[in-house]
Coordinates of C-alpha atoms and ligand atoms in Angstrom, one line a residue:
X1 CA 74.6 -10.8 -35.8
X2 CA 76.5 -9.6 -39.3
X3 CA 75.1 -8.4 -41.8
X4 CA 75.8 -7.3 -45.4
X5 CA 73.6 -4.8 -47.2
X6 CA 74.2 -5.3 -51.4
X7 CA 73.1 -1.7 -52.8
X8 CA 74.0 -0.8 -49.2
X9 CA 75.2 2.6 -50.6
X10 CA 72.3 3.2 -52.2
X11 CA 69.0 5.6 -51.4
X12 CA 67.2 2.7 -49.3
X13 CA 70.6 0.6 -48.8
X14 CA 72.5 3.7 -47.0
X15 CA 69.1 4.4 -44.7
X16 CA 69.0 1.1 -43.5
X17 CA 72.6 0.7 -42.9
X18 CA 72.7 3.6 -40.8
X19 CA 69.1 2.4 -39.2
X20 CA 71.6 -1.1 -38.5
X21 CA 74.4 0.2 -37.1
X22 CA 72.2 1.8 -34.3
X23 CA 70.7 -1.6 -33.2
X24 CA 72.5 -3.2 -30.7
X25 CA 71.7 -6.7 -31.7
X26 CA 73.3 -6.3 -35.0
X27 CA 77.1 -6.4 -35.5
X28 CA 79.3 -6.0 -38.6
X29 CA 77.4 -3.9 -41.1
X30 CA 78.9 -4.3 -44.6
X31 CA 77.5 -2.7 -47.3
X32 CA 78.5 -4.3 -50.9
X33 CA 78.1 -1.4 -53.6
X34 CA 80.1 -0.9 -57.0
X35 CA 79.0 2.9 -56.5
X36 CA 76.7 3.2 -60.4
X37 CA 74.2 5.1 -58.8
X38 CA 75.2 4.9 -55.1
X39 CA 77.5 6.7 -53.1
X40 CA 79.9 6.6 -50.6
X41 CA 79.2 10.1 -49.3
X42 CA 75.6 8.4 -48.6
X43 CA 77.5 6.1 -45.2
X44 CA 79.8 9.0 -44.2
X45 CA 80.3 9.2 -40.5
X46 CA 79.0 5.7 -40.2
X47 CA 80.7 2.1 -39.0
X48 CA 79.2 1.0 -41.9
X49 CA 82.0 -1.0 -44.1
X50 CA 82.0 -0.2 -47.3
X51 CA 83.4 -2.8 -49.9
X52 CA 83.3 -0.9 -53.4
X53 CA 82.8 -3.9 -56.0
X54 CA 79.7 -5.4 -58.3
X55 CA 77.2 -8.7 -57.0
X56 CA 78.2 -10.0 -60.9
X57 CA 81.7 -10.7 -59.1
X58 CA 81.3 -14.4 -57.8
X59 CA 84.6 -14.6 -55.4
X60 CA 83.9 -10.8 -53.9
X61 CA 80.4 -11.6 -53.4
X62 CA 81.5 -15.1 -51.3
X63 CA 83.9 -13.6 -49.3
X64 CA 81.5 -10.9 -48.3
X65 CA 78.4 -13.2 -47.9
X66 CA 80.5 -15.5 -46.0
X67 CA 80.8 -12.8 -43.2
X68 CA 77.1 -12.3 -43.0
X69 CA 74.1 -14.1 -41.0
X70 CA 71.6 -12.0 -42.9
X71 CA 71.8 -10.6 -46.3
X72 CA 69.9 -7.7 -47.1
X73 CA 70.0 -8.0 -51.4
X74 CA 69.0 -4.4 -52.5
X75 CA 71.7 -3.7 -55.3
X76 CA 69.8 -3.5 -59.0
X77 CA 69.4 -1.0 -61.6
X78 CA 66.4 0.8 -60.8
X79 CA 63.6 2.9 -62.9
X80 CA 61.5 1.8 -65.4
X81 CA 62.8 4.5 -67.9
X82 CA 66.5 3.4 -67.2
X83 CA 65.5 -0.2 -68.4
X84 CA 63.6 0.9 -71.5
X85 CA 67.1 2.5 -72.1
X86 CA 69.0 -1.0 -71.7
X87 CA 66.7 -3.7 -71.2
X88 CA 70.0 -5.8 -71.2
X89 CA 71.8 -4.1 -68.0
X90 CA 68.6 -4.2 -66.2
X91 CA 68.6 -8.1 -66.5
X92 CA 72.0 -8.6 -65.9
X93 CA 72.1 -7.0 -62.6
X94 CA 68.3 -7.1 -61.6
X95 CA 67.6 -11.0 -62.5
X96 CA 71.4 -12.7 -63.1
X97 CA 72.8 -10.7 -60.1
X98 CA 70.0 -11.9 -57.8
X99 CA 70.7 -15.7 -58.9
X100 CA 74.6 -15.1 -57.4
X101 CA 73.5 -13.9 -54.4
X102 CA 71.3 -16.2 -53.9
X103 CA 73.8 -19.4 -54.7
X104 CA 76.1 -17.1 -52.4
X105 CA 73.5 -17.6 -50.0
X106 CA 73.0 -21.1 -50.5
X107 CA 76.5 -22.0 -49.9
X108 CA 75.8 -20.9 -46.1
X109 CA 71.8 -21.6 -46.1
X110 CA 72.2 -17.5 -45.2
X111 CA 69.0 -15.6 -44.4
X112 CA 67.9 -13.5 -47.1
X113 CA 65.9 -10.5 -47.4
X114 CA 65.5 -8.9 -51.0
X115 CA 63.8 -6.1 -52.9
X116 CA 61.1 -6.3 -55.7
X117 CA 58.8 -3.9 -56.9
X118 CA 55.1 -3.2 -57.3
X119 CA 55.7 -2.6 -60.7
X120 CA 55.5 -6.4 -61.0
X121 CA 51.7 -5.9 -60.6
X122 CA 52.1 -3.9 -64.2
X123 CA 48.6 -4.0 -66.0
X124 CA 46.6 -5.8 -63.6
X125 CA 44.2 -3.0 -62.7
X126 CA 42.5 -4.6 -59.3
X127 CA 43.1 -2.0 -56.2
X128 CA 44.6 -2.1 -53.8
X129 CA 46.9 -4.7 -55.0
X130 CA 46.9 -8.0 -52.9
X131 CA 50.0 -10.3 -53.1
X132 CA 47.4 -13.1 -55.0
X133 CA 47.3 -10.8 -58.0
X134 CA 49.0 -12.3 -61.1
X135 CA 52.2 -10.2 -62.3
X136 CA 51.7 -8.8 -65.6
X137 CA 54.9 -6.4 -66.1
X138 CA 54.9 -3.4 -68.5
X139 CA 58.3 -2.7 -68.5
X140 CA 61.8 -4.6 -68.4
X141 CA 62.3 -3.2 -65.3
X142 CA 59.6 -4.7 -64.3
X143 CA 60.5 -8.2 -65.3
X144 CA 63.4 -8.2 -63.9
X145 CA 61.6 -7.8 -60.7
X146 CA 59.3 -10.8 -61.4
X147 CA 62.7 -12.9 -62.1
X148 CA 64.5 -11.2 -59.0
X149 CA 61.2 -12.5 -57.0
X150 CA 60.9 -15.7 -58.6
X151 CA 64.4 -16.9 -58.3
X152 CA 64.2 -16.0 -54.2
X153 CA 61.0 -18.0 -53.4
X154 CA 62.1 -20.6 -55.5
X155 CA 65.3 -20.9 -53.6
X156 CA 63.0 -21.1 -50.2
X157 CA 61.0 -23.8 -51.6
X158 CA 63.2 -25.9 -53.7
X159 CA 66.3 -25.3 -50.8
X160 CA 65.1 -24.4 -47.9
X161 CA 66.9 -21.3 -48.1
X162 CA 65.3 -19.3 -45.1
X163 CA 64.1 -15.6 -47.5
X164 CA 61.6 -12.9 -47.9
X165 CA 61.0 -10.6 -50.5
X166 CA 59.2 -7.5 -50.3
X167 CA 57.6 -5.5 -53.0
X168 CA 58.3 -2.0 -52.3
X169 CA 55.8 1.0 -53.7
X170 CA 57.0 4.5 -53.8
X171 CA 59.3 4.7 -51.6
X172 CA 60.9 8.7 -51.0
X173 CA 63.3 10.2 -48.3
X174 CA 66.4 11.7 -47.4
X175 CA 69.6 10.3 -49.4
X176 CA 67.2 9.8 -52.7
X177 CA 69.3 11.6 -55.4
X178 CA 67.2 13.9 -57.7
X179 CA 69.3 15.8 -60.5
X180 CA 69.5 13.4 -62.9
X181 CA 67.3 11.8 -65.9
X182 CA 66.1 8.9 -64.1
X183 CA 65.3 10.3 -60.9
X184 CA 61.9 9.3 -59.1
X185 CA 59.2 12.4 -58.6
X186 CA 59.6 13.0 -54.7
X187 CA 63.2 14.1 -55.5
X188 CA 62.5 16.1 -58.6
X189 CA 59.6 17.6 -57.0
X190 CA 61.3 18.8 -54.5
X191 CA 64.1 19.7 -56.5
X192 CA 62.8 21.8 -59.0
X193 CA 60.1 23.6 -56.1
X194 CA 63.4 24.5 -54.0
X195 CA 65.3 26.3 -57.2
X196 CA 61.7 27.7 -58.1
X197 CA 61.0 26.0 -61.0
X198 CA 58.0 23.7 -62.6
X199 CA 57.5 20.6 -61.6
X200 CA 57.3 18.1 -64.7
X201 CA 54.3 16.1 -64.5
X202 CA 54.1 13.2 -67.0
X203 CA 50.8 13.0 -68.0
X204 CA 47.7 14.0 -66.7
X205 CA 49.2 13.7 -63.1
X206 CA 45.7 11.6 -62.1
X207 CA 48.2 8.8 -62.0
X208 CA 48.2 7.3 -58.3
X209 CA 51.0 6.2 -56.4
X210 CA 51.4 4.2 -53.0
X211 CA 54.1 6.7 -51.2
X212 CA 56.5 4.8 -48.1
X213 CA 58.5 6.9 -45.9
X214 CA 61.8 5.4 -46.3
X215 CA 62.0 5.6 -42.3
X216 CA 59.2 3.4 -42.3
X217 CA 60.7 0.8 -45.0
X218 CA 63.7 0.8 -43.0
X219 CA 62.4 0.1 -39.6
X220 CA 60.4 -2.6 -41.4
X221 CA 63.8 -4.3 -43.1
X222 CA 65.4 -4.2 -40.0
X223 CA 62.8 -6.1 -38.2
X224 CA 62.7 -8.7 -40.1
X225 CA 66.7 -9.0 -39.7
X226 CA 66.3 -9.3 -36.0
X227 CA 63.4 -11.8 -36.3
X228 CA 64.7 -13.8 -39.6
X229 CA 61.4 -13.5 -40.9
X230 CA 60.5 -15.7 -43.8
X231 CA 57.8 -15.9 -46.1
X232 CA 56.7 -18.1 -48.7
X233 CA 54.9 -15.2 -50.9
X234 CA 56.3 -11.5 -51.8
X235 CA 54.9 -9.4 -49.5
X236 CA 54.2 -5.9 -50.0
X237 CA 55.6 -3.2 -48.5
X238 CA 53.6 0.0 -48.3
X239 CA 50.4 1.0 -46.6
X240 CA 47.8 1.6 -48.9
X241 CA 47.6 5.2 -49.2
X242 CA 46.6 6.4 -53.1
X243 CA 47.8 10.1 -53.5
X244 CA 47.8 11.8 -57.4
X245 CA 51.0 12.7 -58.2
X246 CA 49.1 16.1 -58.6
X247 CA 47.8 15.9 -55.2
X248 CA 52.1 15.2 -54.4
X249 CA 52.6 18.5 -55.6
X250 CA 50.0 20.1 -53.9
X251 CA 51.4 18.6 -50.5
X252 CA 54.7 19.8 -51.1
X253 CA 53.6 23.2 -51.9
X254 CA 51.9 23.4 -48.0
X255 CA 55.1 21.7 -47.1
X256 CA 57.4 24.5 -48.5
X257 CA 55.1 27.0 -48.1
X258 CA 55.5 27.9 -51.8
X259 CA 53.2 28.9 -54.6
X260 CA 54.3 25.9 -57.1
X261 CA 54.1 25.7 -61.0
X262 CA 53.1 22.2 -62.7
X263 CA 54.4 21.6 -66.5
X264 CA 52.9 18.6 -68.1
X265 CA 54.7 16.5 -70.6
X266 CA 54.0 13.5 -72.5
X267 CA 53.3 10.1 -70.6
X268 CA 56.4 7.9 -70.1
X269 CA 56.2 4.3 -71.6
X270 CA 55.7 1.5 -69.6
X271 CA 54.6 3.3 -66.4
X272 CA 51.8 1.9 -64.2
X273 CA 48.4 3.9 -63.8
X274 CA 47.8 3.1 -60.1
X275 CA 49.6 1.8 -57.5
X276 CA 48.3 1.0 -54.2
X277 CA 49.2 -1.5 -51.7
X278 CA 47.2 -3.9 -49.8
X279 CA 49.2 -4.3 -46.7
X280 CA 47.1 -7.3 -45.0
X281 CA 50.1 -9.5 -45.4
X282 CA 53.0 -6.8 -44.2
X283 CA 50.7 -6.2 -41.4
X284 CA 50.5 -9.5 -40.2
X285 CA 54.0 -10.4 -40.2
X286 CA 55.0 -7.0 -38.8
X287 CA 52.4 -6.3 -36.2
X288 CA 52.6 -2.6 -34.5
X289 CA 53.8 -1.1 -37.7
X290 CA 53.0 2.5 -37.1
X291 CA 53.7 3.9 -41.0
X292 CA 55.5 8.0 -41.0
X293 CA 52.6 9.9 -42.4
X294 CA 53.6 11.3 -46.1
X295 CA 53.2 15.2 -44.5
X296 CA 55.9 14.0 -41.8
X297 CA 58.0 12.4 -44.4
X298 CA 57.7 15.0 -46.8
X299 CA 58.6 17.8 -43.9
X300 CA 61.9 15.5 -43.3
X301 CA 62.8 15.1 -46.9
X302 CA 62.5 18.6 -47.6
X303 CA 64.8 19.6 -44.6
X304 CA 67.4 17.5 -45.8
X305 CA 67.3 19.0 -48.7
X306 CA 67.7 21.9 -47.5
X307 CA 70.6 20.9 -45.7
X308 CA 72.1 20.3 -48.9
X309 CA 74.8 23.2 -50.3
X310 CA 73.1 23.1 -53.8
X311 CA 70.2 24.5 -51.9
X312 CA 71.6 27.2 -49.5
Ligands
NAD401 N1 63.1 3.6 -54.3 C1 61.9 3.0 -54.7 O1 60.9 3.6 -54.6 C2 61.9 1.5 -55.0 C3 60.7 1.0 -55.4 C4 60.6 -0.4 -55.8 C5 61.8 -1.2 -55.7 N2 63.0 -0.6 -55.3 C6 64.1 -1.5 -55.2 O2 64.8 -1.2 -54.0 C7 66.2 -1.4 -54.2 C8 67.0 -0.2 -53.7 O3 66.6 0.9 -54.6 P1 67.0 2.4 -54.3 O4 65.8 3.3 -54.6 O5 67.7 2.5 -53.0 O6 68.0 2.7 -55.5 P2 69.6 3.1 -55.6 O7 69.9 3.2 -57.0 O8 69.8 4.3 -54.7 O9 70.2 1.8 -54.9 C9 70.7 0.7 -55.7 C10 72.2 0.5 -55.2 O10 72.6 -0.7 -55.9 C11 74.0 -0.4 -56.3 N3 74.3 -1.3 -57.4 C12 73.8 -1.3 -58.7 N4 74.3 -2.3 -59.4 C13 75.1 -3.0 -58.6 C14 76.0 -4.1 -58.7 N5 76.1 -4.8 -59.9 N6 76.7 -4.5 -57.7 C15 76.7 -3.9 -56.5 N7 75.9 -2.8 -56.3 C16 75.1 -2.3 -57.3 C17 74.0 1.1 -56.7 O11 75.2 1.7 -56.8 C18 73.1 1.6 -55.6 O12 73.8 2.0 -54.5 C19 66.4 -1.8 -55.6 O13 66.4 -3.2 -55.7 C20 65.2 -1.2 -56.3 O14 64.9 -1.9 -57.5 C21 63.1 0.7 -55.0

């Protein structure tokens, strides 16, 4: 079995292309990456093909989906505060660059497996979140999520096109860059505790979030290559844990063994108060699932941050 990772440089996309290329059902492993926010650094060492180029580019992305029995679509412009930036790039590559994947896709009725968010879930306030929730986003981020989503289970039902989405929650591990302005808060945490600065907490830091290993997200994507799992809903994947990003930084300080400074600064627009997965639905379609506890994934990001030379 082939198979072609968009975003496969990427934080996620380079973990499960490495997590591929060690299963011995799977074949070819091509990851399809125009390098914005990835890196190639990221499949060093690896089988992993590399083809440098964007999912906008219609003949690239059919020669490469041609090759593939499963297509893992991760590429997109992440982070909320990036799309408040340029609600415009967000779309184009979040919600139009989905739509050529998926008529890539179509062309070979390919299996597809693609990443939304839970910030799709946006104001709704119900916890834990259940996949029946309405999607009421916050940000344009967001909505290009709910498009990304859409278009995919549209494309099951109206074609037949054998896909599932997941909504992933916080996800945080080794490979996720911190360093730069729209990094998520496992990375800057960690960051700024390893060169013994404060750790900037927007808002109160009472703000909960639904943190997934991304050895555990991994594990789970790769399944449901081997399997060609479908689903007719998004289905969420994270484990229903509901840490304080206050609580994070409490964890991290065990983990590092370091007395840690917090500096509050003015809540960032369009970000969710609480996140928390229901994982009924994940559970059901991935039975066995043992989830890596956040102070074992915490202990594994921190080490390979350490392995880092910025941080010797
Ligand atoms: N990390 C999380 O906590 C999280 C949470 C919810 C959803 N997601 C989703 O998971 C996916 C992977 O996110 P990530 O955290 O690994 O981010 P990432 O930025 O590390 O990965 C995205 C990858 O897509 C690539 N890319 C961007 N535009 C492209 C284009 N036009 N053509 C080809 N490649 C392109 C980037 O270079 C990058 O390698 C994204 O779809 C993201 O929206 C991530």
């Amino acid at each position: 079995m082939n198979v072609v990772v968009t975003g496969g440089a990427g934080f996620i996309g380079a973990n499960l292309c490495r997590e591929l290329a060690l299963r011995p059902s799977v074949g070819e492993v091509v990851a399809l990456d125009d390098l914005s926010t990835g890196s190639a650094a990221n499949l060093a060492d690896t089988d992993v093909e590399l083809v440098e180029g964007s999912i906008l580019d219609r003949d690239l992305l059919d020669s490469v989906v041609a090759r593939a029995d499963t297509v893992v679509h991760l590429a997109a412009r992440p982070s909320v505060p990036r799309s408040l930036a340029d609600p415009f790039a967000s779309h184009e590559v979040n919600a139009t660059g989905t739509m050529r994947v998926l008529e890539a896709c179509r062309r070979g009725n390919t299996h597809l497996v693609a990443a939304s968010s839970s910030s799709v879930y946006g104001s709704v306030t119900d916890l834990p979140k259940h996949e029946g929730l309405p999607t009421r986003p916050l940000s344009p981020y967001a909505a290009s999520k709910v498009a990304t989503e859409s278009y995919v289970l549209a494309h099951h039902s109206a074609f037949g096109l054998p896909a599932l989405v997941f909504r992933f929650f916080n996800v945080y591990g080794p490979l996720q860059q911190a360093g730069h302005a729209y990094a998520a808060v496992v990375p800057s945490f960690v960051d700024a505790a390893l060169r013994g600065q404060p750790l900037t907490v927007f808002g109160d830091g009472y703000q909960v979030r639904d943190f997934t290993y991304v050895g555990t997200v991994v594990r789970v994507l790769a399944d449901a290559v081997d399997r060609r799992v479908t689903c007719a809903s998004p289905v969420n994947l994270a484990f229903g844990t509901r840490i304080s990003v206050l609580e994070l930084a409490h964890h991290l300080a065990k983990t590092l063994e370091l007395a840690i400074e917090v500096r509050h600064e003015a809540p960032r627009n369009g970000e969710v108060r609480a996140s928390q997965a229901d994982d009924g639905l994940l559970r059901s379609l991935f039975t066995g699932i043992r989830p890596v506890p956040l102070e074992q994934g915490l202990a594994e990001t921190v080490r390979w941050f350490r392995s880092l030379m910025a941080y010797a």
